């Protein structure tokens, strides 16, 4: 194995052609992950609360939309919104925005069910007691339910964020120069070092995902100490 | 992906009738010419190790067209399967990516006059191909979304065709023994082999199974833009610039010396 190919192309792997071109490589993977991770979490929280509180036909519509988003592959959503929307509605959606949207919509749909499950896991008595104290529904959710439910949901959120980091590699399909895309470009130029290059790529994804894991454990660890 | 692409291309082709047309005006107004080129196929289009930008023969032609229009060139990486959707969805103005002119594609996109010609050839491990008939029993790698795939199926119906995303992928499969031969346009294969350190182990057998003309892909119905591109290509040839571009990538001093058989304006 000859890892000089990694050293020679390191800055291209890490930041792409930046500053002479658009940001790419591992940095772009990180940006895409953070943006869609935050958007997916917010979306998941809102939709999950809606799923727990809505009744009747609005709930039916929400379930149908979530079902649709969970059923289509991310790759398809990225591909179709990039190539089809400009023609149907004459709107030109930038590639990066398409990727963030697709990842956060699908991530948000998955998280909505985690949030819903977390809220449902609390006994009905919590609701009843809070209402008996004269709290309005919004206050019950904000002050009583969510503070207890969110720590329960954290492992689900973490799962979703980790899978989201890896899903950013699907952006290749519309030519977004994230880590795996630039790695393929280099691999195709030098031809004989795919093993070294993709081992390095795997390492970078591993570092990203396990840092997130460590960060979450650190945060919850402190949370638990505080509660004791 | 192949099904997905074909389906998209079809849908887009149907819907694209609704789009308005005068791209030439739009380009001049915005001051930017958006071109899709390969990023993995030396010497047509590849990421240069030093500049980190896409460079190559196709890119030089794209630069010449942008200069003629007096606008800035903006390159977008593409792969064989993406070329038609990029044009139909108005994501780029031109495709210069070793794009073979075919009647089927011409139903969805416009083509300029040809600026390059090549024949479909094979790479095999040295000494393994005894006769062309062997190909009928072999596993053969192709790039999905290319003309080569159809020609291969037609000429060698017995071959087991394995489709890959791009030529370097297909070559990796050959190297690892997943397929016994890969097929692509000859100049592209020679360009690929030139970058392989152990190229002595491989050969391009000296026969071609098709003759392809390469043109610039443009959005369907953009007559004015097509006319400008055609004019530019003819001018490049008459002023000797086309020869210069060719020599940069295929001239005698390059890694891939290849005699120039086709000049812009020649009849095939």
Short mmCIF file of C-alpha atoms in Angstrom, two decimals:
data_model
loop_
_atom_site.label_atom_id
_atom_site.label_comp_id
_atom_site.label_asym_id
_atom_site.label_seq_id
_atom_site.Cartn_x
_atom_site.Cartn_y
_atom_site.Cartn_z
CA UNK A 1 0.00 0.00 0.00
CA UNK A 2 1.16 3.44 -0.89
CA UNK A 3 -0.47 6.19 1.11
CA UNK A 4 1.43 9.01 -0.61
CA UNK A 5 -1.63 9.42 -2.85
CA UNK A 6 -3.53 10.58 0.25
CA UNK A 7 -0.79 13.02 1.25
CA UNK A 8 -0.51 14.43 -2.28
CA UNK A 9 -4.23 15.06 -2.60
CA UNK A 10 -5.02 15.77 1.04
CA UNK A 11 -6.23 19.33 0.57
CA UNK A 12 -8.44 18.26 -2.33
CA UNK A 13 -10.00 15.54 -0.14
CA UNK A 14 -10.53 17.97 2.71
CA UNK A 15 -11.72 21.18 1.04
CA UNK A 16 -12.02 20.46 -2.70
CA UNK A 17 -10.87 23.17 -5.10
CA UNK A 18 -11.56 25.90 -2.50
CA UNK A 19 -10.65 28.83 -2.58
CA UNK A 20 -10.18 28.65 -6.38
CA UNK A 21 -13.49 26.87 -6.74
CA UNK A 22 -16.50 25.81 -4.71
CA UNK A 23 -16.00 24.26 -1.27
CA UNK A 24 -15.86 20.48 -1.55
CA UNK A 25 -14.55 17.30 0.00
CA UNK A 26 -14.83 16.51 3.70
CA UNK A 27 -15.64 20.14 4.55
CA UNK A 28 -18.68 20.07 2.28
CA UNK A 29 -19.77 16.73 3.77
CA UNK A 30 -19.59 18.36 7.19
CA UNK A 31 -21.57 21.43 6.08
CA UNK A 32 -24.25 19.29 4.43
CA UNK A 33 -24.47 17.06 7.52
CA UNK A 34 -24.76 19.92 10.02
CA UNK A 35 -27.35 21.84 7.99
CA UNK A 36 -29.54 18.84 7.23
CA UNK A 37 -29.04 17.44 10.75
CA UNK A 38 -30.38 20.61 12.33
CA UNK A 39 -33.21 20.94 9.82
CA UNK A 40 -34.18 17.28 10.24
CA UNK A 41 -34.22 17.61 14.04
CA UNK A 42 -36.43 20.72 13.99
CA UNK A 43 -38.73 19.17 11.40
CA UNK A 44 -38.88 15.88 13.30
CA UNK A 45 -39.73 17.64 16.55
CA UNK A 46 -42.52 19.72 15.00
CA UNK A 47 -44.00 16.84 13.01
CA UNK A 48 -43.66 14.44 15.96
CA UNK A 49 -45.54 16.80 18.29
CA UNK A 50 -48.14 17.28 15.56
CA UNK A 51 -48.46 13.52 15.22
CA UNK A 52 -49.10 13.21 18.98
CA UNK A 53 -51.59 16.05 19.26
CA UNK A 54 -53.50 16.27 15.96
CA UNK A 55 -56.74 14.39 15.53
CA UNK A 56 -59.06 13.49 12.66
CA UNK A 57 -58.28 14.24 9.02
CA UNK A 58 -55.28 16.56 9.57
CA UNK A 59 -53.60 13.64 11.32
CA UNK A 60 -54.54 11.39 8.39
CA UNK A 61 -52.88 13.76 5.93
CA UNK A 62 -49.78 14.00 8.10
CA UNK A 63 -49.51 10.20 8.33
CA UNK A 64 -49.85 9.94 4.54
CA UNK A 65 -47.10 12.53 3.96
CA UNK A 66 -44.77 10.88 6.48
CA UNK A 67 -45.49 7.48 4.94
CA UNK A 68 -44.61 8.82 1.50
CA UNK A 69 -41.33 10.37 2.70
CA UNK A 70 -40.32 7.21 4.52
CA UNK A 71 -41.13 5.04 1.52
CA UNK A 72 -39.04 6.77 -1.19
CA UNK A 73 -35.27 6.32 -1.38
CA UNK A 74 -33.20 9.45 -0.66
CA UNK A 75 -31.40 8.97 -3.96
CA UNK A 76 -34.68 9.18 -5.88
CA UNK A 77 -35.83 12.28 -4.02
CA UNK A 78 -32.54 14.08 -4.74
CA UNK A 79 -32.48 13.03 -8.38
CA UNK A 80 -36.09 13.87 -9.13
CA UNK A 81 -36.25 17.21 -7.36
CA UNK A 82 -33.03 18.32 -9.06
CA UNK A 83 -34.03 17.37 -12.58
CA UNK A 84 -37.83 17.50 -12.53
CA UNK A 85 -38.78 20.65 -10.58
CA UNK A 86 -37.08 23.06 -13.04
CA UNK A 87 -39.29 21.68 -15.79
CA UNK A 88 -42.56 21.35 -13.91
CA UNK A 89 -42.48 24.68 -12.09
CA UNK A 90 -39.66 26.59 -13.80
CA UNK A 91 -37.79 26.92 -10.54
CA UNK A 92 -34.09 26.30 -10.56
CA UNK A 93 -33.07 24.71 -7.29
CA UNK A 94 -29.34 24.78 -6.53
CA UNK A 95 -27.78 21.35 -6.10
CA UNK A 96 -26.69 21.91 -2.48
CA UNK A 97 -30.12 23.12 -1.44
CA UNK A 98 -31.72 20.09 -3.11
CA UNK A 99 -29.52 17.74 -1.10
CA UNK A 100 -30.12 19.49 2.24
CA UNK A 101 -33.88 19.55 1.59
CA UNK A 102 -34.08 15.90 0.59
CA UNK A 103 -32.02 14.74 3.56
CA UNK A 104 -33.90 16.86 6.09
CA UNK A 105 -37.34 15.91 4.76
CA UNK A 106 -36.61 12.21 4.92
CA UNK A 107 -34.65 12.46 8.18
CA UNK A 108 -37.42 14.60 9.64
CA UNK A 109 -40.07 12.03 8.68
CA UNK A 110 -38.16 9.26 10.47
CA UNK A 111 -37.53 11.44 13.52
CA UNK A 112 -41.21 12.42 13.72
CA UNK A 113 -42.01 8.85 14.68
CA UNK A 114 -39.20 8.77 17.26
CA UNK A 115 -40.53 11.97 18.82
CA UNK A 116 -44.06 10.58 18.72
CA UNK A 117 -42.91 7.38 20.43
CA UNK A 118 -41.01 9.38 23.08
CA UNK A 119 -44.08 11.46 23.89
CA UNK A 120 -46.32 8.37 24.00
CA UNK A 121 -43.91 6.61 26.35
CA UNK A 122 -44.86 8.93 29.21
CA UNK A 123 -47.78 7.80 31.34
CA UNK A 124 -51.11 9.59 30.85
CA UNK A 125 -50.93 10.72 34.46
CA UNK A 126 -48.29 13.30 33.50
CA UNK A 127 -50.79 15.02 31.20
CA UNK A 128 -53.60 14.74 33.69
CA UNK A 129 -51.53 16.13 36.57
CA UNK A 130 -50.26 19.07 34.54
CA UNK A 131 -53.75 19.93 33.32
CA UNK A 132 -54.99 19.69 36.91
CA UNK A 133 -52.44 22.35 37.85
CA UNK A 134 -54.16 24.63 35.33
CA UNK A 135 -51.48 24.51 32.60
CA UNK A 136 -52.43 25.16 28.99
CA UNK A 137 -51.61 22.37 26.44
CA UNK A 138 -48.58 24.29 25.10
CA UNK A 139 -47.21 24.66 28.60
CA UNK A 140 -47.78 20.97 29.35
CA UNK A 141 -45.79 20.03 26.26
CA UNK A 142 -42.99 22.52 26.88
CA UNK A 143 -42.57 22.23 30.64
CA UNK A 144 -43.67 18.69 31.52
CA UNK A 145 -43.66 16.34 28.53
CA UNK A 146 -40.71 17.35 26.37
CA UNK A 147 -38.12 17.67 29.17
CA UNK A 148 -38.86 14.07 30.09
CA UNK A 149 -39.35 12.72 26.56
CA UNK A 150 -36.33 14.30 24.82
CA UNK A 151 -33.64 12.32 26.70
CA UNK A 152 -35.56 9.13 25.83
CA UNK A 153 -35.48 10.15 22.15
CA UNK A 154 -31.79 10.97 22.05
CA UNK A 155 -30.57 7.54 20.85
CA UNK A 156 -33.04 7.70 17.96
CA UNK A 157 -31.86 11.18 17.04
CA UNK A 158 -28.27 9.99 17.17
CA UNK A 159 -29.04 7.04 14.89
CA UNK A 160 -30.72 9.34 12.41
CA UNK A 161 -27.88 11.90 12.44
CA UNK A 162 -25.29 9.21 11.88
CA UNK A 163 -27.17 7.70 8.97
CA UNK A 164 -27.63 11.23 7.63
CA UNK A 165 -23.88 11.90 7.62
CA UNK A 166 -23.38 8.83 5.48
CA UNK A 167 -26.33 9.65 3.23
CA UNK A 168 -24.68 12.91 2.17
CA UNK A 169 -22.58 10.76 -0.16
CA UNK A 170 -25.73 10.27 -2.27
CA UNK A 171 -25.27 13.86 -3.42
CA UNK A 172 -22.88 12.44 -6.01
CA UNK A 173 -25.87 11.67 -8.22
CA UNK A 174 -26.31 15.37 -9.07
CA UNK A 175 -22.60 16.17 -9.17
CA UNK A 176 -22.15 17.72 -5.71
CA UNK A 177 -18.44 17.52 -4.84
CA UNK A 178 -18.65 16.05 -1.33
CA UNK A 179 -16.07 13.68 0.12
CA UNK A 180 -16.89 10.46 -1.72
CA UNK A 181 -17.37 12.34 -5.01
CA UNK A 182 -13.95 14.03 -4.94
CA UNK A 183 -12.39 10.75 -3.79
CA UNK A 184 -13.82 9.04 -6.87
CA UNK A 185 -12.42 11.81 -9.07
CA UNK A 186 -8.93 11.34 -7.67
CA UNK A 187 -9.21 7.55 -7.75
CA UNK A 188 -10.22 7.70 -11.41
CA UNK A 189 -7.21 9.85 -12.22
CA UNK A 190 -4.53 7.84 -10.45
CA UNK A 191 -6.29 4.55 -11.30
CA UNK A 192 -4.29 2.15 -9.11
CA UNK A 193 -4.91 3.26 -5.51
CA UNK A 194 -8.62 2.74 -4.87
CA UNK A 195 -7.88 0.74 -1.70
CA UNK A 196 -5.85 3.47 -0.04
CA UNK A 197 -8.20 6.25 -1.14
CA UNK A 198 -11.40 4.58 0.00
CA UNK A 199 -9.84 3.38 3.26
CA UNK A 200 -9.08 7.02 3.93
CA UNK A 201 -12.64 8.01 3.01
CA UNK A 202 -14.00 5.35 5.38
CA UNK A 203 -11.74 6.69 8.12
CA UNK A 204 -13.05 10.23 7.66
CA UNK A 205 -16.67 9.06 7.85
CA UNK A 206 -15.77 7.03 10.93
CA UNK A 207 -14.22 10.07 12.60
CA UNK A 208 -17.27 12.22 11.79
CA UNK A 209 -19.77 9.65 13.05
CA UNK A 210 -17.92 8.67 16.21
CA UNK A 211 -17.21 12.29 17.17
CA UNK A 212 -20.94 12.88 17.02
CA UNK A 213 -21.44 9.80 19.18
CA UNK A 214 -18.87 10.96 21.74
CA UNK A 215 -20.34 14.43 21.78
CA UNK A 216 -23.81 13.06 22.48
CA UNK A 217 -22.55 10.76 25.23
CA UNK A 218 -20.66 13.63 26.81
CA UNK A 219 -23.77 15.83 26.72
CA UNK A 220 -26.08 13.19 28.19
CA UNK A 221 -23.49 12.21 30.78
CA UNK A 222 -23.45 15.76 32.11
CA UNK A 223 -27.23 15.85 31.95
CA UNK A 224 -27.47 12.75 34.15
CA UNK A 225 -24.97 14.12 36.68
CA UNK A 226 -27.05 17.28 36.92
CA UNK A 227 -30.24 15.32 37.52
CA UNK A 228 -28.80 13.28 40.38
CA UNK B 1 -29.91 4.11 -11.84
CA UNK B 2 -30.22 3.12 -15.44
CA UNK B 3 -33.96 2.73 -15.26
CA UNK B 4 -34.19 5.92 -13.27
CA UNK B 5 -32.23 7.85 -15.87
CA UNK B 6 -34.14 6.48 -18.82
CA UNK B 7 -37.44 7.24 -17.14
CA UNK B 8 -36.36 10.75 -16.24
CA UNK B 9 -35.06 11.44 -19.70
CA UNK B 10 -38.38 10.34 -21.13
CA UNK B 11 -40.48 12.40 -18.72
CA UNK B 12 -38.26 15.41 -19.16
CA UNK B 13 -38.40 15.10 -22.92
CA UNK B 14 -42.19 15.15 -22.85
CA UNK B 15 -42.35 18.08 -20.47
CA UNK B 16 -39.58 20.13 -22.02
CA UNK B 17 -41.87 21.22 -24.84
CA UNK B 18 -43.30 23.67 -22.34
CA UNK B 19 -40.00 25.43 -21.72
CA UNK B 20 -39.32 28.70 -23.48
CA UNK B 21 -36.49 29.03 -25.92
CA UNK B 22 -33.80 31.46 -26.59
CA UNK B 23 -30.89 30.31 -24.59
CA UNK B 24 -28.35 32.37 -26.53
CA UNK B 25 -29.94 35.59 -25.20
CA UNK B 26 -30.00 34.17 -21.66
CA UNK B 27 -26.31 33.25 -21.81
CA UNK B 28 -25.30 36.68 -23.06
CA UNK B 29 -27.46 38.37 -20.44
CA UNK B 30 -26.08 36.34 -17.55
CA UNK B 31 -22.52 36.46 -18.88
CA UNK B 32 -21.98 32.80 -17.98
CA UNK B 33 -21.84 29.72 -20.20
CA UNK B 34 -22.64 26.59 -18.18
CA UNK B 35 -20.98 23.49 -19.60
CA UNK B 36 -21.07 19.88 -18.41
CA UNK B 37 -17.84 17.93 -18.91
CA UNK B 38 -16.45 14.64 -17.68
CA UNK B 39 -14.35 14.75 -14.51
CA UNK B 40 -12.91 11.23 -14.77
CA UNK B 41 -11.93 10.67 -18.38
CA UNK B 42 -8.49 11.86 -19.38
CA UNK B 43 -7.69 13.39 -21.76
CA UNK B 44 -11.26 14.52 -22.56
CA UNK B 45 -12.13 15.84 -19.11
CA UNK B 46 -10.47 15.17 -15.75
CA UNK B 47 -9.52 16.94 -12.51
CA UNK B 48 -6.01 18.24 -12.98
CA UNK B 49 -3.76 17.32 -10.05
CA UNK B 50 -2.25 20.81 -9.75
CA UNK B 51 -5.01 23.23 -10.68
CA UNK B 52 -7.77 21.02 -9.16
CA UNK B 53 -10.02 22.20 -12.00
CA UNK B 54 -11.56 20.15 -14.79
CA UNK B 55 -9.27 20.20 -17.82
CA UNK B 56 -8.99 18.32 -21.10
CA UNK B 57 -9.80 18.36 -24.81
CA UNK B 58 -13.53 18.88 -24.28
CA UNK B 59 -12.80 21.71 -21.85
CA UNK B 60 -10.53 23.46 -24.38
CA UNK B 61 -13.37 23.43 -26.89
CA UNK B 62 -15.75 24.74 -24.20
CA UNK B 63 -13.31 27.58 -23.44
CA UNK B 64 -13.14 28.47 -27.13
CA UNK B 65 -16.94 28.63 -27.36
CA UNK B 66 -17.18 30.78 -24.20
CA UNK B 67 -14.51 33.12 -25.62
CA UNK B 68 -16.43 33.41 -28.88
CA UNK B 69 -19.57 34.39 -26.96
CA UNK B 70 -17.52 36.73 -24.77
CA UNK B 71 -18.79 35.16 -21.54
CA UNK B 72 -17.36 33.32 -18.54
CA UNK B 73 -17.12 29.53 -18.59
CA UNK B 74 -18.63 27.60 -15.69
CA UNK B 75 -17.96 23.85 -15.65
CA UNK B 76 -20.14 21.21 -14.06
CA UNK B 77 -18.88 17.65 -13.65
CA UNK B 78 -20.99 14.98 -15.33
CA UNK B 79 -20.99 11.26 -16.02
CA UNK B 80 -22.25 9.31 -19.04
CA UNK B 81 -25.73 8.74 -17.61
CA UNK B 82 -26.30 12.36 -16.51
CA UNK B 83 -25.68 14.17 -19.76
CA UNK B 84 -29.17 14.22 -21.27
CA UNK B 85 -31.02 15.04 -18.00
CA UNK B 86 -28.65 17.98 -17.34
CA UNK B 87 -29.51 19.48 -20.72
CA UNK B 88 -33.23 18.80 -20.62
CA UNK B 89 -33.62 20.13 -17.07
CA UNK B 90 -31.87 23.38 -18.05
CA UNK B 91 -29.04 22.79 -15.58
CA UNK B 92 -26.39 23.43 -18.24
CA UNK B 93 -26.27 25.17 -21.62
CA UNK B 94 -23.91 22.77 -23.38
CA UNK B 95 -22.59 19.26 -22.90
CA UNK B 96 -19.03 18.66 -24.06
CA UNK B 97 -18.37 15.21 -22.68
CA UNK B 98 -17.31 12.84 -25.43
CA UNK B 99 -20.98 12.92 -26.50
CA UNK B 100 -21.65 10.60 -29.45
CA UNK B 101 -24.21 11.86 -31.93
CA UNK B 102 -27.09 9.38 -32.30
CA UNK B 103 -30.61 9.64 -33.75
CA UNK B 104 -32.13 8.53 -30.41
CA UNK B 105 -30.39 11.27 -28.46
CA UNK B 106 -31.16 13.79 -31.19
CA UNK B 107 -34.85 13.39 -30.32
CA UNK B 108 -34.16 14.90 -26.90
CA UNK B 109 -31.26 17.28 -27.52
CA UNK B 110 -29.68 19.26 -30.36
CA UNK B 111 -26.23 18.36 -31.63
CA UNK B 112 -23.56 20.57 -33.19
CA UNK B 113 -21.51 19.40 -36.14
CA UNK B 114 -18.96 16.76 -35.02
CA UNK B 115 -15.60 17.91 -33.63
CA UNK B 116 -14.06 14.50 -32.95
CA UNK B 117 -14.38 10.98 -34.25
CA UNK B 118 -13.59 7.69 -32.63
CA UNK B 119 -14.25 4.00 -33.00
CA UNK B 120 -15.39 1.65 -30.27
CA UNK B 121 -12.58 -0.63 -29.08
CA UNK B 122 -11.71 -2.96 -26.21
CA UNK B 123 -9.13 -3.27 -23.44
CA UNK B 124 -8.19 -6.84 -22.52
CA UNK B 125 -5.37 -8.39 -20.52
CA UNK B 126 -2.46 -8.92 -22.89
CA UNK B 127 -2.66 -12.10 -24.96
CA UNK B 128 -6.05 -13.24 -23.68
CA UNK B 129 -8.12 -12.35 -26.74
CA UNK B 130 -7.37 -14.94 -29.45
CA UNK B 131 -10.17 -14.04 -31.81
CA UNK B 132 -13.05 -11.55 -31.84
CA UNK B 133 -15.45 -14.47 -31.33
CA UNK B 134 -14.13 -14.93 -27.80
CA UNK B 135 -16.00 -11.77 -26.88
CA UNK B 136 -19.24 -13.65 -27.50
CA UNK B 137 -18.49 -15.89 -24.54
CA UNK B 138 -16.90 -13.30 -22.25
CA UNK B 139 -18.11 -10.97 -19.56
CA UNK B 140 -17.62 -7.48 -20.97
CA UNK B 141 -17.76 -4.21 -19.01
CA UNK B 142 -19.34 -1.05 -20.48
CA UNK B 143 -20.34 2.41 -19.20
CA UNK B 144 -24.06 2.67 -18.61
CA UNK B 145 -25.88 5.26 -20.65
CA UNK B 146 -23.40 5.09 -23.53
CA UNK B 147 -23.81 4.16 -27.18
CA UNK B 148 -21.13 1.50 -26.64
CA UNK B 149 -23.52 -0.62 -24.62
CA UNK B 150 -26.02 -0.94 -27.46
CA UNK B 151 -23.37 -1.58 -30.09
CA UNK B 152 -21.80 -4.29 -27.94
CA UNK B 153 -25.13 -6.09 -27.44
CA UNK B 154 -25.83 -5.91 -31.17
CA UNK B 155 -22.40 -7.07 -32.39
CA UNK B 156 -21.75 -9.65 -29.68
CA UNK B 157 -25.14 -11.00 -28.58
CA UNK B 158 -23.46 -13.81 -26.63
CA UNK B 159 -21.40 -11.48 -24.43
CA UNK B 160 -22.47 -11.07 -20.82
CA UNK B 161 -22.74 -7.30 -20.52
CA UNK B 162 -21.91 -5.70 -17.17
CA UNK B 163 -22.67 -1.96 -16.93
CA UNK B 164 -20.57 0.37 -14.75
CA UNK B 165 -20.92 4.02 -13.76
CA UNK B 166 -17.80 5.16 -15.53
CA UNK B 167 -14.83 3.85 -17.51
CA UNK B 168 -12.34 3.84 -14.60
CA UNK B 169 -14.83 1.70 -12.62
CA UNK B 170 -15.11 -0.71 -15.51
CA UNK B 171 -11.32 -0.85 -15.74
CA UNK B 172 -11.07 -1.66 -12.03
CA UNK B 173 -13.46 -4.55 -12.69
CA UNK B 174 -11.20 -5.76 -15.51
CA UNK B 175 -8.16 -5.44 -13.28
CA UNK B 176 -9.86 -7.48 -10.55
CA UNK B 177 -11.10 -10.12 -12.98
CA UNK B 178 -14.83 -9.37 -12.69
CA UNK B 179 -14.93 -8.93 -16.46
CA UNK B 180 -12.54 -10.14 -19.17
CA UNK B 181 -12.77 -7.08 -21.42
CA UNK B 182 -14.12 -3.54 -21.29
CA UNK B 183 -15.27 -1.49 -24.25
CA UNK B 184 -15.35 2.26 -24.94
CA UNK B 185 -14.24 4.74 -27.59
CA UNK B 186 -10.64 3.97 -28.57
CA UNK B 187 -9.14 7.39 -27.70
CA UNK B 188 -10.78 7.27 -24.28
CA UNK B 189 -9.34 3.79 -23.61
CA UNK B 190 -5.89 4.88 -24.74
CA UNK B 191 -6.16 7.95 -22.52
CA UNK B 192 -7.08 5.70 -19.62
CA UNK B 193 -4.27 3.20 -20.18
CA UNK B 194 -1.74 6.03 -20.39
CA UNK B 195 -2.30 6.71 -16.68
CA UNK B 196 -2.01 3.10 -15.56
CA UNK B 197 1.42 2.23 -14.13
CA UNK B 198 1.29 -1.42 -15.26
CA UNK B 199 -0.12 -0.66 -18.69
CA UNK B 200 2.17 -3.30 -20.24
CA UNK B 201 -0.17 -5.97 -18.91
CA UNK B 202 -3.04 -4.69 -21.04
CA UNK B 203 -3.67 -4.11 -24.71
CA UNK B 204 -6.18 -2.47 -27.02
CA UNK B 205 -6.68 -5.02 -29.83
CA UNK B 206 -6.42 -3.27 -33.22
CA UNK B 207 -10.03 -3.49 -34.40
CA UNK B 208 -13.03 -1.19 -34.04
CA UNK B 209 -16.67 -2.25 -34.00
CA UNK B 210 -18.21 1.14 -34.75
CA UNK B 211 -17.40 4.61 -35.93
CA UNK B 212 -18.76 7.35 -33.70
CA UNK B 213 -18.90 11.08 -34.24
CA UNK B 214 -18.64 13.28 -31.16
CA UNK B 215 -20.54 16.57 -31.02
CA UNK B 216 -21.58 19.30 -28.61
CA UNK B 217 -24.94 18.58 -26.95
CA UNK B 218 -27.36 21.53 -26.76
CA UNK B 219 -30.90 22.00 -25.47
CA UNK B 220 -33.54 20.84 -27.94
CA UNK B 221 -34.76 23.52 -30.34
CA UNK B 222 -32.09 26.13 -29.55
CA UNK B 223 -31.34 26.97 -33.18
CA UNK B 224 -29.50 30.24 -32.54
CA UNK B 225 -27.16 28.72 -29.96
CA UNK B 226 -26.52 25.67 -32.15
CA UNK B 227 -25.64 27.97 -35.04
CA UNK B 228 -23.10 29.91 -32.95
CA UNK B 229 -21.48 26.70 -31.72
CA UNK B 230 -21.25 25.34 -35.27
CA UNK B 231 -19.71 28.57 -36.53
CA UNK B 232 -17.18 28.53 -33.70
CA UNK B 233 -16.16 24.95 -34.46
CA UNK B 234 -15.68 25.69 -38.18
CA UNK B 235 -13.63 28.78 -37.31
CA UNK B 236 -11.46 26.83 -34.88
CA UNK B 237 -10.61 24.41 -37.66
CA UNK B 238 -9.93 27.06 -40.32
CA UNK B 239 -7.68 29.07 -37.99
CA UNK B 240 -5.71 25.99 -36.95
CA UNK B 241 -6.81 26.18 -33.31
CA UNK B 242 -8.61 22.84 -33.50
CA UNK B 243 -5.36 21.18 -34.54
CA UNK B 244 -3.58 22.91 -31.67
CA UNK B 245 -6.16 21.64 -29.16
CA UNK B 246 -5.84 18.15 -30.61
CA UNK B 247 -2.03 18.26 -30.37
CA UNK B 248 -2.21 19.37 -26.74
CA UNK B 249 -3.90 16.10 -25.80
CA UNK B 250 -3.15 13.62 -28.60
CA UNK B 251 -0.07 15.12 -30.30
CA UNK B 252 3.19 13.22 -30.75
CA UNK B 253 4.71 14.61 -27.52
CA UNK B 254 1.82 13.57 -25.28
CA UNK B 255 1.19 10.44 -23.23
CA UNK B 256 -1.43 9.44 -25.78
CA UNK B 257 -0.07 10.03 -29.29
CA UNK B 258 -2.79 9.40 -31.85
CA UNK B 259 -2.95 10.38 -35.51
CA UNK B 260 -5.70 12.87 -36.25
CA UNK B 261 -8.04 11.21 -38.71
CA UNK B 262 -11.02 13.49 -38.48
CA UNK B 263 -11.18 17.24 -39.08
CA UNK B 264 -14.18 19.43 -38.32
CA UNK B 265 -16.27 19.66 -41.47
CA UNK B 266 -15.21 16.24 -42.82
CA UNK B 267 -17.94 13.90 -43.91
CA UNK B 268 -17.73 10.58 -42.12
#
